[in-house]
XYZ file of C-alpha atoms in Angstrom:
703
model
C 9.067 105.601 164.433
C 6.321 105.299 166.288
C 6.234 103.420 169.872
C 4.265 101.259 168.674
C 6.846 100.102 165.788
C 9.263 100.105 168.120
C 7.516 97.674 170.737
C 6.401 95.552 167.609
C 10.223 95.152 166.610
C 11.080 94.520 170.045
C 8.648 91.361 169.922
C 10.008 90.075 166.810
C 13.266 90.410 167.852
C 12.523 88.390 170.379
C 10.443 86.112 168.532
C 12.557 86.063 165.100
C 15.753 85.279 165.583
C 15.469 81.911 167.054
C 13.444 81.058 163.834
C 15.665 82.209 161.547
C 18.789 80.409 163.200
C 16.847 77.043 162.595
C 15.921 78.262 159.185
C 19.456 78.453 158.764
C 20.814 75.921 160.319
C 18.810 73.725 158.134
C 19.648 74.830 155.011
C 23.483 75.302 155.936
C 23.624 71.676 156.456
C 21.353 70.553 153.717
C 23.835 72.206 151.282
C 26.900 71.077 153.454
C 25.158 67.422 152.549
C 24.715 68.684 148.851
C 27.836 69.272 148.532
C 29.365 66.536 150.077
C 27.272 64.087 148.020
C 28.002 66.084 144.922
C 32.113 65.546 145.084
C 31.347 62.333 146.067
C 29.451 61.701 143.222
C 31.822 63.429 140.985
C 34.856 61.436 141.969
C 32.878 58.761 141.142
C 31.982 59.486 137.694
C 35.273 60.862 137.185
C 37.167 57.974 138.130
C 34.737 56.232 136.026
C 35.215 58.089 132.875
C 38.684 57.975 132.966
C 38.533 54.227 133.570
C 36.217 53.956 130.294
C 38.195 56.370 128.310
C 41.652 54.383 128.995
C 39.773 51.169 128.137
C 38.381 52.771 125.195
C 41.725 53.916 124.140
C 43.186 50.602 124.728
C 40.967 49.282 122.305
C 41.574 50.943 119.713
C 45.483 50.795 120.356
C 44.833 47.100 120.119
C 42.832 47.428 116.741
C 46.195 49.668 115.454
C 48.509 46.869 116.694
C 46.515 44.513 114.341
C 46.839 46.490 111.467
C 50.579 47.696 112.046
C 51.233 43.844 112.464
C 49.333 42.793 109.073
C 51.002 46.190 107.673
C 54.668 44.643 108.889
C 54.209 41.185 107.579
C 53.137 42.637 103.460
C 56.010 45.449 103.633
C 58.222 41.727 104.475
C 56.808 40.254 101.345
C 57.226 43.446 99.580
C 61.034 43.745 100.700
C 61.424 40.258 99.925
C 59.841 41.077 96.176
C 61.978 43.899 95.353
C 64.877 41.684 96.247
C 63.863 39.471 93.955
C 63.445 41.182 91.425
C 66.121 43.542 91.613
C 68.767 40.474 91.312
C 66.577 38.575 88.916
C 66.275 39.478 85.015
C 63.588 41.393 83.999
C 60.281 39.831 83.090
C 59.947 39.469 78.639
C 57.733 42.255 77.769
C 57.616 44.290 80.993
C 57.068 47.745 79.897
C 57.222 50.631 82.995
C 54.982 53.753 82.713
C 56.595 56.849 83.809
C 54.861 59.643 85.811
C 55.628 62.400 83.098
C 53.028 59.877 80.630
C 50.115 60.557 83.468
C 50.898 64.001 83.474
C 51.026 64.340 79.619
C 47.657 62.863 79.265
C 46.167 65.061 82.275
C 45.102 61.767 84.555
C 45.747 58.304 83.203
C 47.307 57.393 79.881
C 44.772 55.481 77.084
C 44.047 52.448 77.773
C 44.142 52.311 81.609
C 41.137 51.602 84.179
C 40.754 54.118 86.653
C 40.638 53.592 90.425
C 36.847 54.620 91.598
C 37.269 56.841 95.072
C 41.181 57.844 94.683
C 42.311 61.199 96.013
C 44.113 61.370 92.539
C 43.851 59.966 89.202
C 45.111 56.048 89.490
C 45.476 52.817 88.177
C 45.590 49.165 89.365
C 47.251 48.280 86.030
C 50.488 49.151 86.476
C 53.134 50.881 88.245
C 54.106 54.209 87.491
C 58.129 55.749 88.111
C 59.675 58.422 88.644
C 63.338 59.990 89.186
C 64.235 63.363 91.010
C 63.733 66.378 88.600
C 67.378 67.555 87.120
C 69.032 63.735 86.795
C 71.218 63.661 83.647
C 71.946 60.109 83.428
C 69.642 58.430 81.116
C 66.482 56.644 82.172
C 67.381 53.528 83.410
C 65.194 51.133 81.118
C 66.401 47.831 82.397
C 65.920 48.900 86.399
C 62.880 50.351 85.637
C 61.642 46.677 83.782
C 62.495 44.754 86.825
C 60.654 47.096 89.079
C 57.952 46.496 87.158
C 57.724 42.892 88.088
C 56.559 43.631 91.687
C 53.553 44.808 90.167
C 51.895 41.480 90.403
C 52.919 41.396 93.936
C 51.757 45.157 94.748
C 48.044 44.420 93.644
C 48.083 40.907 96.046
C 49.072 43.265 98.499
C 46.237 45.989 97.810
C 43.840 42.980 97.818
C 44.739 41.940 101.009
C 45.564 45.351 102.551
C 42.014 46.865 101.272
C 41.253 50.112 102.103
C 44.979 50.193 104.706
C 46.862 50.450 101.673
C 47.372 54.019 99.820
C 50.378 53.645 98.529
C 53.316 50.848 97.921
C 56.490 51.917 96.440
C 59.909 51.287 96.291
C 62.807 53.700 95.571
C 66.366 53.005 94.997
C 69.455 54.773 96.271
C 69.953 56.487 92.525
C 66.367 58.017 93.103
C 64.453 55.834 90.929
C 61.161 55.131 92.282
C 57.897 52.512 91.339
C 54.653 53.339 93.088
C 51.305 51.464 93.071
C 49.044 51.784 91.962
C 50.053 53.606 89.101
C 49.969 57.429 88.949
C 51.153 60.900 88.311
C 51.318 64.740 90.071
C 54.470 64.166 91.873
C 55.515 67.096 93.648
C 57.595 69.526 92.135
C 61.792 68.571 93.587
C 60.455 65.513 95.028
C 63.006 63.153 96.320
C 61.829 60.327 97.732
C 65.605 59.783 99.366
C 64.338 63.379 101.551
C 61.636 62.120 102.363
C 61.704 61.129 106.815
C 60.288 57.230 105.873
C 63.572 56.835 103.648
C 66.080 58.363 105.817
C 64.178 56.310 109.084
C 64.693 52.919 107.397
C 68.471 53.410 106.604
C 68.323 54.338 110.264
C 66.897 51.476 112.037
C 67.930 49.483 109.516
C 64.537 47.707 109.675
C 60.873 48.138 109.878
C 60.273 51.737 110.682
C 56.887 53.867 111.017
C 56.706 57.658 109.908
C 53.330 60.142 110.520
C 53.557 62.415 107.595
C 51.407 63.917 104.870
C 51.397 61.801 101.522
C 53.276 64.529 98.794
C 50.501 63.372 96.528
C 47.176 63.389 98.009
C 48.080 65.810 100.816
C 46.421 62.503 103.389
C 47.904 61.966 106.698
C 49.530 58.819 106.231
C 51.484 55.939 108.840
C 53.785 55.415 106.765
C 55.801 51.751 106.948
C 59.371 51.509 105.319
C 62.152 48.943 105.293
C 65.723 48.588 103.842
C 66.368 46.400 101.199
C 69.365 44.540 101.714
C 71.485 42.080 99.145
C 73.373 38.486 100.686
C 76.174 41.343 101.162
C 74.093 43.667 103.470
C 74.571 46.541 100.759
C 71.371 48.700 100.119
C 69.289 47.473 97.429
C 66.680 49.959 98.017
C 63.898 50.876 100.085
C 60.254 49.242 100.323
C 57.289 51.566 101.879
C 53.569 51.553 102.316
C 51.586 54.015 103.313
C 48.048 53.365 105.259
C 45.664 56.429 105.826
C 45.724 57.268 109.047
C 41.768 56.603 109.398
C 41.875 53.091 108.145
C 44.604 52.528 110.773
C 42.301 54.046 113.023
C 38.902 52.520 113.733
C 36.092 54.228 113.960
C 34.844 55.007 116.947
C 32.229 58.268 117.345
C 33.541 59.436 120.557
C 30.879 62.163 120.304
C 28.532 59.854 120.538
C 29.004 58.923 124.189
C 31.030 62.003 125.435
C 29.041 64.690 123.369
C 30.302 67.310 120.806
C 33.275 68.766 122.431
C 35.583 65.465 122.034
C 38.749 65.896 120.417
C 40.935 62.977 118.862
C 44.686 64.052 118.023
C 47.427 62.561 116.347
C 50.501 64.294 118.120
C 54.486 64.216 117.728
C 57.217 65.225 119.589
C 59.012 68.207 118.297
C 61.583 70.029 119.335
C 60.785 73.594 121.302
C 62.866 76.466 122.285
C 62.649 75.707 125.737
C 62.404 71.918 125.360
C 60.668 69.084 123.856
C 57.543 70.545 122.230
C 53.883 68.806 121.087
C 53.069 69.304 117.171
C 49.602 68.237 116.149
C 49.573 66.653 112.870
C 46.018 65.783 112.891
C 42.755 66.207 113.841
C 39.962 63.714 114.096
C 36.046 65.566 113.237
C 33.523 63.406 114.718
C 30.447 66.075 113.567
C 31.165 65.093 109.593
C 32.151 61.862 108.916
C 32.957 62.548 105.020
C 36.175 64.294 106.505
C 37.211 61.986 108.760
C 40.791 62.315 109.969
C 41.668 66.445 109.164
C 45.447 66.977 108.215
C 47.146 69.698 109.819
C 48.447 71.452 106.488
C 51.631 73.404 108.710
C 52.209 71.050 112.248
C 51.297 73.241 114.999
C 52.019 73.401 119.071
C 49.704 72.038 121.310
C 48.604 74.895 123.181
C 47.889 73.785 126.870
C 47.723 76.550 129.444
C 49.476 74.404 131.758
C 53.163 73.828 131.217
C 53.504 71.360 133.920
C 50.770 68.984 132.272
C 52.242 69.824 128.526
C 55.770 68.468 130.016
C 54.085 65.260 131.023
C 52.867 64.699 128.121
C 55.937 65.514 125.773
C 57.818 63.114 128.445
C 54.989 60.271 127.633
C 55.529 60.463 123.646
C 59.159 60.158 123.959
C 59.291 57.569 126.585
C 56.598 55.926 124.211
C 53.858 55.483 127.582
C 50.381 55.381 127.667
C 49.714 58.363 130.066
C 46.597 59.696 131.684
C 46.207 62.987 132.854
C 44.511 66.702 132.641
C 44.825 69.701 130.153
C 43.721 72.756 129.968
C 43.252 74.483 126.079
C 41.483 77.405 125.268
C 39.742 77.815 128.637
C 38.563 74.694 128.751
C 39.513 71.349 130.848
C 39.886 68.059 129.552
C 40.638 64.399 130.763
C 42.883 63.071 128.424
C 44.353 59.964 127.390
C 47.320 59.181 125.429
C 48.101 56.032 123.349
C 51.587 55.703 121.744
C 52.344 54.646 118.469
C 54.902 51.705 118.200
C 58.356 52.794 116.669
C 57.482 56.361 116.191
C 57.607 59.718 118.836
C 54.363 60.150 117.947
C 50.282 59.148 118.979
C 46.895 59.384 119.244
C 45.625 62.034 122.279
C 42.087 61.990 123.341
C 40.275 64.467 125.075
C 37.262 64.647 126.312
C 35.361 68.116 128.036
C 35.408 67.666 132.105
C 32.129 69.337 132.127
C 30.878 66.292 129.561
C 32.150 63.764 132.463
C 31.030 65.225 135.311
C 27.414 65.678 134.190
C 25.655 62.959 135.671
C 27.296 64.556 138.706
C 26.071 67.992 138.146
C 22.333 66.536 137.384
C 22.712 64.932 140.984
C 24.130 68.156 142.926
C 21.203 69.667 141.074
C 18.293 67.454 142.580
C 20.210 67.251 145.906
C 19.716 71.363 146.170
C 16.107 71.125 144.498
C 15.278 69.058 147.614
C 17.156 71.270 149.948
C 15.138 74.598 148.394
C 12.181 72.422 149.218
C 13.523 71.694 152.483
C 13.630 75.552 153.054
C 10.613 76.698 151.339
C 8.768 74.962 154.398
C 10.687 75.967 157.261
C 10.780 79.914 155.853
C 6.813 79.234 155.803
C 6.573 78.215 159.182
C 8.631 81.498 160.122
C 6.673 83.906 158.628
C 3.713 82.220 159.806
C 4.910 82.830 163.115
C 6.513 86.348 162.976
C 2.449 87.489 161.553
C 1.295 85.740 164.836
C 3.847 87.585 166.934
C 3.104 90.927 164.832
C -0.605 90.103 165.889
C -0.094 89.901 169.017
C 2.371 92.828 169.464
C 0.257 95.181 167.677
C -2.947 94.627 170.593
C -0.380 94.943 173.293
C 1.181 98.107 171.830
C -1.790 99.793 171.294
C -2.697 100.230 175.099
C 0.611 101.685 175.909
C 1.137 103.870 173.303
C -2.420 105.303 173.440
C -1.075 108.200 175.473
C 1.803 109.011 172.994
C -1.008 109.065 170.082
C -3.000 112.056 172.157
C 0.619 113.650 173.059
C 1.297 113.443 168.885
C -2.232 114.793 167.973
C -2.119 117.999 170.261
C 1.694 118.431 169.116
C 0.386 118.127 165.621
C -2.318 121.090 166.369
C 0.609 123.279 167.812
C 2.766 122.964 165.072
C -0.501 123.970 162.965
C -1.013 127.285 164.606
C -3.080 126.126 167.461
C -1.563 127.267 170.322
C -4.230 126.589 172.536
C -3.697 123.055 172.178
C -3.547 120.959 175.442
C -2.225 116.852 176.127
C -4.686 115.233 178.042
C -2.777 113.730 181.024
C -3.515 110.707 183.122
C -1.497 108.753 185.000
C 2.192 108.827 187.185
C 4.443 107.799 184.317
C 7.101 109.062 182.463
C 4.349 109.360 180.047
C 2.197 111.505 182.077
C 5.107 114.147 182.475
C 5.946 114.073 179.116
C 2.283 115.866 178.919
C 2.699 118.136 181.717
C 5.413 119.664 179.813
C 4.373 119.746 177.000
C 1.509 121.734 178.768
C 3.815 124.125 179.951
C 5.752 124.694 176.750
C 3.120 125.814 174.780
C 2.738 128.865 176.173
C 6.495 129.633 176.159
C 5.849 128.832 172.566
C 3.356 131.369 172.255
C 5.471 133.929 173.546
C 8.590 133.487 171.640
C 6.183 133.751 168.307
C 5.220 136.664 168.889
C 8.972 137.748 169.288
C 9.689 136.117 166.067
C 7.089 138.329 164.339
C 8.281 141.838 166.162
C 12.322 140.649 165.218
C 10.765 140.419 161.612
C 8.892 143.552 161.271
C 11.914 145.070 163.134
C 13.899 144.069 160.100
C 12.080 144.748 157.818
C 11.943 148.742 158.850
C 15.312 148.692 159.312
C 15.630 147.532 155.898
C 13.386 150.120 154.653
C 15.925 152.286 156.598
C 18.625 151.465 153.894
C 19.140 153.045 150.523
C 17.455 151.297 148.155
C 20.079 152.365 145.239
C 22.530 153.915 145.118
C 22.576 158.114 143.803
C 23.979 158.559 140.105
C 26.617 161.336 139.965
C 28.480 162.526 137.103
C 31.840 160.715 136.498
C 31.158 158.746 139.652
C 29.582 154.677 140.253
C 28.775 154.365 143.946
C 27.414 151.343 145.660
C 26.849 150.013 149.074
C 25.151 147.530 150.937
C 24.878 145.658 154.234
C 24.759 142.549 155.430
C 23.261 141.680 158.911
C 24.726 138.552 161.368
C 21.047 138.676 162.627
C 17.667 139.475 161.592
C 18.865 143.391 162.794
C 21.807 144.810 163.159
C 23.671 147.681 164.244
C 25.654 148.711 161.007
C 24.614 151.453 158.747
C 24.520 153.462 155.548
C 22.871 156.794 154.032
C 23.788 158.712 151.158
C 22.492 162.380 151.441
C 22.620 164.296 148.279
C 23.087 168.281 148.699
C 20.317 170.021 147.390
C 22.260 173.527 147.978
C 25.497 172.104 145.775
C 25.017 172.491 141.852
C 27.487 170.481 141.615
C 26.275 167.115 142.450
C 27.730 167.102 146.076
C 26.463 163.787 148.342
C 27.205 163.329 151.981
C 28.241 159.116 152.501
C 27.380 158.159 156.230
C 28.708 155.008 157.703
C 28.382 153.507 160.991
C 28.566 150.908 163.380
C 26.268 150.769 166.850
C 27.869 148.718 170.119
C 26.498 144.799 169.666
C 23.888 143.728 167.028
C 20.625 142.681 167.105
C 17.169 144.432 168.088
C 18.963 147.080 171.068
C 21.820 148.359 168.333
C 19.567 148.502 165.167
C 17.566 150.965 167.502
C 20.119 153.101 168.631
C 21.334 153.261 164.991
C 18.265 154.183 163.973
C 17.942 157.414 166.925
C 21.379 158.013 165.298
C 19.885 157.928 161.360
C 17.328 160.520 162.604
C 19.600 163.044 164.250
C 21.617 163.391 161.374
C 18.897 163.466 158.420
C 17.393 166.295 160.737
C 20.647 168.194 161.285
C 21.160 168.513 157.239
C 18.844 171.337 157.205
C 21.426 173.338 158.395
C 23.207 173.177 155.514
C 26.387 172.154 158.038
C 29.600 170.454 157.471
C 30.515 167.182 158.288
C 32.275 168.238 161.681
C 29.227 170.175 162.566
C 26.721 167.925 162.140
C 28.505 165.135 163.690
C 28.882 167.582 167.020
C 24.934 168.122 166.811
C 24.088 164.670 167.005
C 26.292 163.746 169.178
C 24.940 166.798 171.752
C 21.391 165.239 170.981
C 22.155 161.386 171.282
C 24.110 161.945 174.720
C 20.761 163.172 176.078
C 18.652 160.302 176.011
C 21.906 157.604 175.867
C 24.654 158.545 177.849
C 23.754 156.108 180.782
C 22.797 152.676 178.881
C 26.619 152.915 177.753
C 26.311 152.524 174.221
C 27.653 154.541 171.436
C 27.859 154.475 167.599
C 31.144 155.253 165.458
C 30.409 156.964 162.251
C 32.346 158.177 158.924
C 31.011 161.323 157.527
C 31.968 162.112 153.641
C 31.569 164.754 151.721
C 31.709 164.816 148.457
C 31.536 168.232 147.532
C 31.233 169.968 144.467
C 31.251 166.697 142.856
C 33.523 165.260 144.628
C 35.888 165.181 141.446
C 39.161 166.608 141.113
C 40.022 169.794 139.795
C 36.864 171.443 141.157
C 35.527 169.263 143.789
C 36.728 168.218 147.078
C 36.426 165.684 150.252
C 35.297 166.872 153.258
C 34.936 163.809 156.297
C 34.912 163.727 160.173
C 35.314 160.872 162.532
C 33.381 159.791 164.868
C 36.058 156.791 166.056
C 35.198 155.243 162.983
C 37.910 153.495 160.770
C 38.750 155.160 158.365
C 37.837 155.530 154.790
C 40.456 154.021 152.017
C 41.415 155.881 148.822
C 43.574 153.413 146.115
C 44.858 155.166 143.243
C 45.917 152.703 140.418
C 48.048 155.176 138.735
C 50.442 154.719 141.733
C 49.368 151.333 143.527
C 49.206 153.365 146.896
C 46.738 153.237 149.466
C 45.690 156.440 151.774
C 43.834 157.060 154.748
C 41.250 159.727 155.230
C 41.880 160.043 158.869
C 41.226 162.535 161.387
C 40.177 162.405 165.529
C 37.188 161.861 166.984
C 35.539 160.361 169.591
C 32.391 157.913 168.954
C 29.019 159.562 169.257
C 26.812 159.172 172.867
C 30.316 158.993 174.742
C 30.484 163.403 175.690
C 28.126 165.354 175.368
C 30.368 168.539 174.417
C 32.719 167.041 172.429
C 33.673 169.304 169.153
C 34.595 167.062 166.223
C 36.893 168.552 163.703
C 36.566 168.137 159.697
C 38.988 167.196 157.249
C 39.866 167.839 153.527
C 41.607 166.743 150.333
C 41.094 167.223 147.247
C 38.678 165.534 145.024
C 38.799 161.764 143.208
C 41.290 161.446 140.284
C 40.123 159.345 137.050
C 40.414 156.037 138.271
C 40.307 156.038 142.009
C 38.335 153.998 144.015
C 37.142 154.821 147.512
C 36.215 152.651 150.417
C 34.194 152.787 153.261
C 33.307 149.745 155.519
C 32.858 148.739 159.120
C 35.230 146.304 161.393
C 32.482 143.383 160.473
C 34.720 143.342 157.295
C 38.630 143.056 158.264
C 37.441 140.788 161.896
C 35.632 138.278 160.027
C 37.447 134.659 160.615
C 37.724 131.808 159.030
C 37.047 128.141 160.618
C 40.797 127.998 161.886
C 40.019 131.632 163.674
C 42.290 133.449 161.364
C 41.142 137.451 161.017
C 40.504 138.595 157.335
C 42.695 141.581 157.969
C 42.951 144.814 156.071
C 45.941 143.851 154.018
C 43.558 141.273 152.256
C 40.992 143.853 151.639
C 43.543 145.866 150.683
C 44.814 143.457 147.486
C 40.756 142.916 146.948
C 40.833 146.274 145.819
C 43.934 146.511 144.185
C 42.919 143.434 141.511
C 39.483 144.730 140.937
C 39.824 148.637 140.898
C 39.268 149.069 136.822
C 35.654 146.906 137.797
C 32.731 149.360 138.477
C 31.893 150.454 141.752
C 28.636 147.458 142.068
C 31.443 144.782 140.881
C 33.778 145.888 143.406
C 31.382 145.160 146.245
C 30.285 141.917 144.989
C 34.031 140.807 144.987
C 34.628 142.003 148.020
C 31.486 140.022 150.016
C 31.889 137.297 148.016
C 36.415 137.451 149.051
C 34.903 137.528 152.728
C 32.294 134.801 152.451
C 35.042 132.593 150.594
C 37.613 133.476 153.274
C 34.966 132.444 155.961
C 34.503 129.085 154.455
C 30.916 128.363 156.593
C 32.130 129.703 160.226
C 29.700 131.462 161.740
C 29.276 135.245 160.805
C 29.582 137.282 164.656
C 29.236 141.193 163.450
C 27.450 142.555 160.905
C 29.613 143.976 157.577
C 28.583 147.331 155.671
C 30.868 148.363 152.530
C 30.641 151.608 150.420
C 32.389 151.955 147.623
C 32.768 155.221 145.211
C 34.745 154.905 142.110
C 36.081 158.093 139.540
C 35.449 156.454 136.355
C 38.079 157.041 134.418
C 38.195 159.760 131.529
């Protein structure tokens, strides 16, 4: 980052934080005020909505009570008429129509006028008589005639109750039942004595109410029933009137006020495994007026995600108390108002989505937040103008300070592009002037190091050219070798010298390691290489060659304190058993290693000998052994392999090197060489390499 930019940032740091602090404070306070006002508005709207909803349900309850009282008066009138009819003689000419006659006619028997808009074919002209299936006794004609005398009473009730009456009927203890309007289609196995309205009337011994599904039409009804007793208190019959739920509950489209998510449910108490449960037996469809109240085919449990709210509602149903509460259903939160039905463990439950109630509160909150955002835009605009002004002033102020730095950067750029004569102007006595002086003093030193670098690259190129470019090709043998330097140049060396006088394809393999590494070691090794190659003209054995090279090397380098370890191996007569053999001489170098897979044994090619360049008159001794057998592997390396260290400071060691030879002895020499180098690199795991690594592999191929 440029100094001018840094100065600009410093000035902006001094100017911007106060502006941002004021901006953030204004935004924070505005949002806080908006949330507070929105919360208050939400509470007010929620409370008003609860009161309005409760009032609306109370009004529905008042209408329900009016209809209830009218139904109970009508039921009492029907019960009195039934008592009179059953204790008097039947009227002359009274006839009774059975449901079988209706069913046989497929609707209405001939001569009867239909009632329009009824769920099933029915007539206001007569009653219909039914008995439970399987009754063997003769049809009670006289009793049916007595019940037929109720037709005028039931017609009167229908005119008074109008749509509030679906059916009026009277059931006797023997199962005979008279229904009005007359109709068929009684369900199979129907017995009025098993119906809840019949049982509730007998239990309460007075007017009782039940919510149930009508057996003929499948409509959800509110049924009022009452026992009919004689003067001695004996049961004569049970009279009942069915009222469709939609007529008992006045039409009130709550969705117009609260939206489409409003629900109205008929709920009742039901036994559950873990206590009192709640069943839904009917639902109001506000979106389709033709459907009105829909009967639930099978009563279903009220699904509330909060057991506490469900238990509270269940207690309200059992205690027949109105209740306001919150409910969570199907991931939706509702305000709920419950209004119990008289004389039955059921009632009306109205659910209004909480979001519908709080919609106005959300609108108020959005309006407040919009004003807050407008205020924020003004504050941010002023802040940006202030920042822009500070940036302009900082730019002019920084230019005077950074001019010397810019000149120094230009000089450094020229130097980086190769202009070693580039210099920076020096003006003043401050730190920038001292920096320019240091830069000008650095440039000549950099030129000197660059020349040294070029010399090192040239030396590396020369040394790389001294190493064999490719391994020799010998019958029955595969040979591979390589050197990896830790610097541009190093002191390791290997060579392949073919023996021109050996008709069987003999080969000299030489591996050496000069003390140290770098350019000095490379020059020392190059001298040794030249002496060895010059001595080959005498066709001497390895020991004689080392003795000759040692004497010549000591004349030039004995006072330098440097020396050269060397292993000179000759593969005589092809190097393969039984005709060929191995000759070698050691000059202080690690012995060569021979691995025989057939016996899983390692053999070291030992021998005494001092490093070259130590004693000028030292005579080296030669060693021999039989040639390599098929499958055997010979390895010549420098100590950079087994002395390599990992990040923990542990040495690679010769045992691990032997395991590599053992595991890959069947591979060609080039593959063994590559695996060995890779294993050393994996062991070092990125640790710095402080010595050169040279390795030569000679393998006798299997027959």
